[in-house]
Short mmCIF file of N, CA, C and O in Angstrom, two decimals:
data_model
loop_
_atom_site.label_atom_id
_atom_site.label_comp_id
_atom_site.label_asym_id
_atom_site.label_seq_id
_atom_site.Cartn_x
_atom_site.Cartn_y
_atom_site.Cartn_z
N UNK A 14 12.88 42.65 2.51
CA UNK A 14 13.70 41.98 3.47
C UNK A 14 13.63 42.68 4.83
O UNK A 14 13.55 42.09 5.91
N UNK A 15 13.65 44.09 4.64
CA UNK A 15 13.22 44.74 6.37
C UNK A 15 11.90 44.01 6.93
O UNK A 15 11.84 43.44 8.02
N UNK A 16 10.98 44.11 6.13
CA UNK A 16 9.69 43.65 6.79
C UNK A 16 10.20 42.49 7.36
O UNK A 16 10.15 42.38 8.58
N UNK A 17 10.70 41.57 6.65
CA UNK A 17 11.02 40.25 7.50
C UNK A 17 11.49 40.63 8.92
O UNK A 17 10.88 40.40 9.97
N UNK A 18 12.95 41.38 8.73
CA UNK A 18 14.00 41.17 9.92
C UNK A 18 12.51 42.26 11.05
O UNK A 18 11.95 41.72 12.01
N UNK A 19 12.27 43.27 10.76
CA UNK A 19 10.85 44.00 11.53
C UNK A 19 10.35 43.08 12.05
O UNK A 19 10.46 42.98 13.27
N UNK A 20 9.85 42.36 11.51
CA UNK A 20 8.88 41.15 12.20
C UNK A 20 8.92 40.75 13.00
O UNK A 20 8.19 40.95 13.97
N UNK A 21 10.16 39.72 12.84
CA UNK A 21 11.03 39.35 13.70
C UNK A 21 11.20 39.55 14.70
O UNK A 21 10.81 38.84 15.63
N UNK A 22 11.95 40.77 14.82
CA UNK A 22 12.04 41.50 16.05
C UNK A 22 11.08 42.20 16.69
O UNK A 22 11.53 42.65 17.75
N UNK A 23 9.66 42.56 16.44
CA UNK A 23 8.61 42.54 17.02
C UNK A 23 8.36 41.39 17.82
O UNK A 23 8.35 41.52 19.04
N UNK A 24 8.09 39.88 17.13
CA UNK A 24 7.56 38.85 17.82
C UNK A 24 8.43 38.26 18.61
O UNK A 24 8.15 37.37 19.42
N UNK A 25 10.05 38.95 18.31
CA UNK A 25 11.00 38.65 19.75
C UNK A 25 10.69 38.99 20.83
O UNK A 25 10.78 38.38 21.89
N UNK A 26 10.12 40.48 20.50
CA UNK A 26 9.93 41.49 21.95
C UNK A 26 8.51 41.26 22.01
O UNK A 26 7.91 42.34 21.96
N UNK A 27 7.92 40.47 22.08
CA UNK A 27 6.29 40.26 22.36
C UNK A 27 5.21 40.80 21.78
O UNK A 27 4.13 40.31 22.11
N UNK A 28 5.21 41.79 20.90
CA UNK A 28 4.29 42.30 20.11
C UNK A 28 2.86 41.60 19.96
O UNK A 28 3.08 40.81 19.03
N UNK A 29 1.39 41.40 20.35
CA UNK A 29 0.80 40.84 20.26
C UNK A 29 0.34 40.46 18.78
O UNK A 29 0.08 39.35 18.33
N UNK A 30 0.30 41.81 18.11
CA UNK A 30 -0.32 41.95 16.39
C UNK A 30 1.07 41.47 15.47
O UNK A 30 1.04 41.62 14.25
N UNK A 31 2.05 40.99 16.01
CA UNK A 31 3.54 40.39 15.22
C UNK A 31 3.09 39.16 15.23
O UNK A 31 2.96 38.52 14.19
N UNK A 32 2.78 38.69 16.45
CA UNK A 32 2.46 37.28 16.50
C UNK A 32 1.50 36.48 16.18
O UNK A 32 1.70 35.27 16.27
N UNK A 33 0.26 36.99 15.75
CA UNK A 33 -1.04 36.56 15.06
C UNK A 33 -0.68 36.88 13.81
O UNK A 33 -1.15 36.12 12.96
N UNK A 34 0.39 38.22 13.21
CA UNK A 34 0.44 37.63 11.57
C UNK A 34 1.43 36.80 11.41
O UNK A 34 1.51 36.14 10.38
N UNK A 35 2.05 36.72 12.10
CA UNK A 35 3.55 35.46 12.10
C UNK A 35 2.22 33.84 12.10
O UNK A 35 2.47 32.90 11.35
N UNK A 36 1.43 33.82 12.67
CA UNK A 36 0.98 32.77 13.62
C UNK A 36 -0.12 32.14 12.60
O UNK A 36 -0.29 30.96 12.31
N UNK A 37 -0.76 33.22 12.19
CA UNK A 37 -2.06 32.77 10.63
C UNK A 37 -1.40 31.47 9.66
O UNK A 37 -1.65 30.28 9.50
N UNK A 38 -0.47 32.39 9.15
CA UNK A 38 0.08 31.53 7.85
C UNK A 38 0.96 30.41 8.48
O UNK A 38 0.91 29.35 7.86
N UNK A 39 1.52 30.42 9.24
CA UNK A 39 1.85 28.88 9.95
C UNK A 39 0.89 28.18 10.44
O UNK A 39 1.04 26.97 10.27
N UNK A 40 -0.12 28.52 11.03
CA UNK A 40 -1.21 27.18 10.99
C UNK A 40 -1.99 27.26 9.96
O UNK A 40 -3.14 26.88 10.18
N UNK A 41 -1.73 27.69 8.72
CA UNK A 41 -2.44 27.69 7.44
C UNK A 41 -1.46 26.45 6.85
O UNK A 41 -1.67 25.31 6.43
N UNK A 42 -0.54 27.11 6.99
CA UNK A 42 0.89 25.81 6.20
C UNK A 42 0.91 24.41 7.06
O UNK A 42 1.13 23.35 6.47
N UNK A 43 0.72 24.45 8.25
CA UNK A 43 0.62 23.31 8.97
C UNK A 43 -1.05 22.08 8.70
O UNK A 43 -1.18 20.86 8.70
N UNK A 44 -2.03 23.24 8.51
CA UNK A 44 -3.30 23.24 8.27
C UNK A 44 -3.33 21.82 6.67
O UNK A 44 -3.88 20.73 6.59
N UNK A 45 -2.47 22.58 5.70
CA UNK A 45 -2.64 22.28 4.50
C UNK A 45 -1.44 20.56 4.62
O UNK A 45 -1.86 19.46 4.26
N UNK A 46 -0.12 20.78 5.14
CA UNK A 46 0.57 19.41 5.37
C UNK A 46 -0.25 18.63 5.58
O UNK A 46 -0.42 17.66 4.84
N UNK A 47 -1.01 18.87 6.69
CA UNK A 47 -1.91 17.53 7.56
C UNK A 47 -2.75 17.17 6.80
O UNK A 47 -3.19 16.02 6.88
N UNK A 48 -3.19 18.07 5.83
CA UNK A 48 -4.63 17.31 4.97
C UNK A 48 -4.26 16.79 3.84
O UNK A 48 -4.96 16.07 3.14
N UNK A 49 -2.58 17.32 3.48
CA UNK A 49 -2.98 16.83 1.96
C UNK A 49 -1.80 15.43 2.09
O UNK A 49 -1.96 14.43 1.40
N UNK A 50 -0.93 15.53 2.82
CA UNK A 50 -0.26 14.48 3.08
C UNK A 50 -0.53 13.28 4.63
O UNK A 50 -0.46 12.05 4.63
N UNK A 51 -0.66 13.70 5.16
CA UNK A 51 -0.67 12.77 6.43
C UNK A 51 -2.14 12.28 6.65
O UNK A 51 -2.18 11.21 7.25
N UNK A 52 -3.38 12.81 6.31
CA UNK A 52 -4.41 12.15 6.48
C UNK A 52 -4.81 11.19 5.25
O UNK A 52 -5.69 10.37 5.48
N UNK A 53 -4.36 11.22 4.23
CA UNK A 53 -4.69 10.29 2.70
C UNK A 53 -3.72 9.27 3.24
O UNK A 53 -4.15 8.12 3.24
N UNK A 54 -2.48 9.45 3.70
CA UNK A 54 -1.40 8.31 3.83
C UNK A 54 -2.05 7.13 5.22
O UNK A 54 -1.81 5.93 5.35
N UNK A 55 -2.82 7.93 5.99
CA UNK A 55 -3.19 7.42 7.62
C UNK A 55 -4.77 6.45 6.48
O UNK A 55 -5.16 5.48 7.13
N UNK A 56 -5.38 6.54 5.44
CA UNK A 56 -6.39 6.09 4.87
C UNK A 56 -5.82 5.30 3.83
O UNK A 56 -6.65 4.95 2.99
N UNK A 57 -4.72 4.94 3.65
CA UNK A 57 -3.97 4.24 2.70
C UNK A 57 -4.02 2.94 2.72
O UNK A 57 -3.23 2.52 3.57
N UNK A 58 -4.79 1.74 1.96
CA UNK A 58 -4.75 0.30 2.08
C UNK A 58 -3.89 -0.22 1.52
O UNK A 58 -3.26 0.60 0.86
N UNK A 59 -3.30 -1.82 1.38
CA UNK A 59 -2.48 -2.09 0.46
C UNK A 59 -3.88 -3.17 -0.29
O UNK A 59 -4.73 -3.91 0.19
N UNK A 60 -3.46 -2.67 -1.88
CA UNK A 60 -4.36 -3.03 -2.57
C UNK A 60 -4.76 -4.84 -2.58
O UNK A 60 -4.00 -5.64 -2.02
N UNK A 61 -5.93 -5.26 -3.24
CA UNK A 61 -6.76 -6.28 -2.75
C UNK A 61 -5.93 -6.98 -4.04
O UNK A 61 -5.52 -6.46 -5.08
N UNK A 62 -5.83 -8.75 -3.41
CA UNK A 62 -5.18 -9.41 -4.49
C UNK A 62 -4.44 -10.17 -3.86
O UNK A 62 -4.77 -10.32 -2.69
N UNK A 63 -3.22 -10.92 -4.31
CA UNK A 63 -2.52 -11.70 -4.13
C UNK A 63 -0.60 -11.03 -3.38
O UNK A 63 0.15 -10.38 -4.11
N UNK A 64 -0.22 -11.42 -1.91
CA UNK A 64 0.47 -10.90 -2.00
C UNK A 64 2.24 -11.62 -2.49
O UNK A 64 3.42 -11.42 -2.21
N UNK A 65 1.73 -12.16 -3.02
CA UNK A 65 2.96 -13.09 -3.82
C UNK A 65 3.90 -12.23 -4.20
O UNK A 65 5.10 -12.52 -4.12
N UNK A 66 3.27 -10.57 -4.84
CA UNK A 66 4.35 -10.00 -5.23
C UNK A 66 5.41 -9.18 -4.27
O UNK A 66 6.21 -8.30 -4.58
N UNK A 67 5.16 -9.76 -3.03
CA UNK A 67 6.43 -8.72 -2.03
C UNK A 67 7.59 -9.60 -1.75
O UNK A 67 7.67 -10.75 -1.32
N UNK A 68 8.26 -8.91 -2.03
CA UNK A 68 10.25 -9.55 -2.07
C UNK A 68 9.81 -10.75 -0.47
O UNK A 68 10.19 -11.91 -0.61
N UNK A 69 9.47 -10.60 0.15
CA UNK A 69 9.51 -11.26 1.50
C UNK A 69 8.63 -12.61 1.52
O UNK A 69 8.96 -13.52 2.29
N UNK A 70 7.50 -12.74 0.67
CA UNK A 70 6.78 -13.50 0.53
C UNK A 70 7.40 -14.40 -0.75
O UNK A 70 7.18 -15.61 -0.70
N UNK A 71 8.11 -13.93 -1.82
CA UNK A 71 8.84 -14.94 -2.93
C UNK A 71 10.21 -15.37 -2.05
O UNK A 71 10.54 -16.55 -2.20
N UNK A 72 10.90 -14.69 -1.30
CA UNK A 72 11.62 -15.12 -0.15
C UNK A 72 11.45 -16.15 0.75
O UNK A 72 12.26 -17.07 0.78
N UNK A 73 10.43 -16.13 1.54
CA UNK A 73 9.49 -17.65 2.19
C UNK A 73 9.17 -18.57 1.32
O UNK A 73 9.00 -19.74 1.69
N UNK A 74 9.05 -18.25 0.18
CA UNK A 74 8.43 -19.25 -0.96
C UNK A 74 9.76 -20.77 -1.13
O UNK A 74 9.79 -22.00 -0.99
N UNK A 75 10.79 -19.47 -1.57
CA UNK A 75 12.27 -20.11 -1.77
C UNK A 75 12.40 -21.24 -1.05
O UNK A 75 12.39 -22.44 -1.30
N UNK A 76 12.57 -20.38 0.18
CA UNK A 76 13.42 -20.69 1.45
C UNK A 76 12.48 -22.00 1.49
O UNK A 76 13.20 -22.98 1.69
N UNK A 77 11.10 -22.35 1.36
CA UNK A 77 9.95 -23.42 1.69
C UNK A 77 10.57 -24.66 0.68
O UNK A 77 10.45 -25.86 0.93
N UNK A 78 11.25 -24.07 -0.53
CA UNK A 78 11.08 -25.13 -1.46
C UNK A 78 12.53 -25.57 -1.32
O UNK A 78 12.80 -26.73 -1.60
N UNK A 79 13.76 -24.48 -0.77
CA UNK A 79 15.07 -25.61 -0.70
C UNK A 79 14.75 -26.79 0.29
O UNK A 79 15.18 -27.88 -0.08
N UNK A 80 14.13 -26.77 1.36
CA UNK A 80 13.82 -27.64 2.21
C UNK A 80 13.39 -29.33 1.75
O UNK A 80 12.60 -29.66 0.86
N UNK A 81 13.94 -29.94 2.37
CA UNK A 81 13.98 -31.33 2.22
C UNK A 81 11.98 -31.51 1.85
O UNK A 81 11.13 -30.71 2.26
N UNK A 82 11.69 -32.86 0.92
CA UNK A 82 10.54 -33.18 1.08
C UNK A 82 10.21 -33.65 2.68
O UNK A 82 10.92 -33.72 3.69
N UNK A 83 9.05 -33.89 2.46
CA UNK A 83 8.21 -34.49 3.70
C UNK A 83 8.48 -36.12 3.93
O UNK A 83 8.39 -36.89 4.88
N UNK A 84 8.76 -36.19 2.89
CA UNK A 84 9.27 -38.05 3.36
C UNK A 84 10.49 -38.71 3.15
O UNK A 84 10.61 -39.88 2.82
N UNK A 85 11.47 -37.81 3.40
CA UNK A 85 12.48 -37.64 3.34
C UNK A 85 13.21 -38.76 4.47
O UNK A 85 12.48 -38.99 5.44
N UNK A 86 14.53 -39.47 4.48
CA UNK A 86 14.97 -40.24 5.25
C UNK A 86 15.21 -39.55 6.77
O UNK A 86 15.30 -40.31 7.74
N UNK A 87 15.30 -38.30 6.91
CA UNK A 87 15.32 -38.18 8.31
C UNK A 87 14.58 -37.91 9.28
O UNK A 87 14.99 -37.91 10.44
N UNK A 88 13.06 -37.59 8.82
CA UNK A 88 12.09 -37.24 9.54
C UNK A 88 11.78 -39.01 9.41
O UNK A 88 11.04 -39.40 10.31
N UNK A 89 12.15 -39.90 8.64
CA UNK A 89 11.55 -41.16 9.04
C UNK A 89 12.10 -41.65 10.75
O UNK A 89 11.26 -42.19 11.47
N UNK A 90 13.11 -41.49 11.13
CA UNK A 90 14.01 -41.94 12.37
C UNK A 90 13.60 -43.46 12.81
O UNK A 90 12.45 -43.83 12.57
N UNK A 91 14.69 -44.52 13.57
CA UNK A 91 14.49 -45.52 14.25
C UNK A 91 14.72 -46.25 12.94
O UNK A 91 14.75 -47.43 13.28
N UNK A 92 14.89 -46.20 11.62
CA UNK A 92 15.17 -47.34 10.84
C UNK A 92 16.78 -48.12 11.19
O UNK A 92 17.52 -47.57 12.00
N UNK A 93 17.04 -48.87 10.79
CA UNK A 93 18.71 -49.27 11.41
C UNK A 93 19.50 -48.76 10.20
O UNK A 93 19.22 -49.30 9.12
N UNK A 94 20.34 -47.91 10.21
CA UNK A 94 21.52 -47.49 8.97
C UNK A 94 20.86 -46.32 8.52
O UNK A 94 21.29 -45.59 7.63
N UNK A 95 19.95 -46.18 9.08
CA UNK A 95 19.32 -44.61 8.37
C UNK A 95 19.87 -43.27 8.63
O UNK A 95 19.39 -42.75 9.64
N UNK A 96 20.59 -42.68 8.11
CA UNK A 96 21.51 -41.59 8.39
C UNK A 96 21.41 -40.12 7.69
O UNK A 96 22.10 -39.12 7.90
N UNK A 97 20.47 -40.28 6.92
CA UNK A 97 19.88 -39.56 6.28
C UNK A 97 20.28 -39.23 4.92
O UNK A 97 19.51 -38.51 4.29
N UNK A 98 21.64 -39.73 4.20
CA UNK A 98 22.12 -39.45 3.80
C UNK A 98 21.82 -40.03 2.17
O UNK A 98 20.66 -40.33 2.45
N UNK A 99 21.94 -40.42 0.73
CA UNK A 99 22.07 -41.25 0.07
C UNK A 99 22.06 -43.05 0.09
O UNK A 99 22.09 -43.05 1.32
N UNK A 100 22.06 -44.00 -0.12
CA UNK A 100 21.92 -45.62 -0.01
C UNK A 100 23.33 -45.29 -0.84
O UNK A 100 23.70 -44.51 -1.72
N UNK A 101 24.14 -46.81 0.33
CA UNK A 101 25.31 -47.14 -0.65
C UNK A 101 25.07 -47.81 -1.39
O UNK A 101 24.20 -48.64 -1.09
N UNK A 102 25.62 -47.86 -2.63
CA UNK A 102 25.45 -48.91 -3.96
C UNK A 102 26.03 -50.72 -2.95
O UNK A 102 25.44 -51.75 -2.62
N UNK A 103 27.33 -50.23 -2.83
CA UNK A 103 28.24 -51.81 -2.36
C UNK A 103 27.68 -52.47 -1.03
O UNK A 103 27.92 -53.65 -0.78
N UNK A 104 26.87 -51.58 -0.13
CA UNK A 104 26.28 -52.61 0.64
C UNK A 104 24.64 -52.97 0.70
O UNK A 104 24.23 -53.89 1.41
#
């Protein structure tokens, strides 16, 4: 634990030889992050196939199929009594 707090207080007060062994093993540790996590993730595809299976795409799916058909009474417009609604039985 002295060696630590030593250290320390060398590379507080400028020590040149504090700061190259302080300085090695942090761009060794920084060295090793970047390669083993951030460059495989930056090369990362999303796999080949169908993407039906993402919550957002069975979501659009839904949302496509509550929707009225295509020949539906209100996209017809200009008929007389057309309201979009059901036909009354009594008239």
């Amino acid at each position: 634990m002295y060696y630590v707090y030593d250290l320390t207080l060398r590379v507080l007060e400028g020590d040149i030889e504090a700061i190259i062994t302080v300085l090695i093993p942090v761009g060794l540790m920084f060295w090793w992050v970047f390669h083993v996590f951030i460059l495989p993730a930056r090369q990362w595809k999303p796999p080949s196939g169908p993407k039906e299976r993402t919550y957002f795409y069975r979501k659009k799916r839904v949302a496509e199929e509550e929707r009225l058909p295509r020949g539906s009474s209100w996209r017809r417009g200009g008929e007389e009594g057309d309201a979009g609604g059901p036909p009354e039985a009594g008239s």
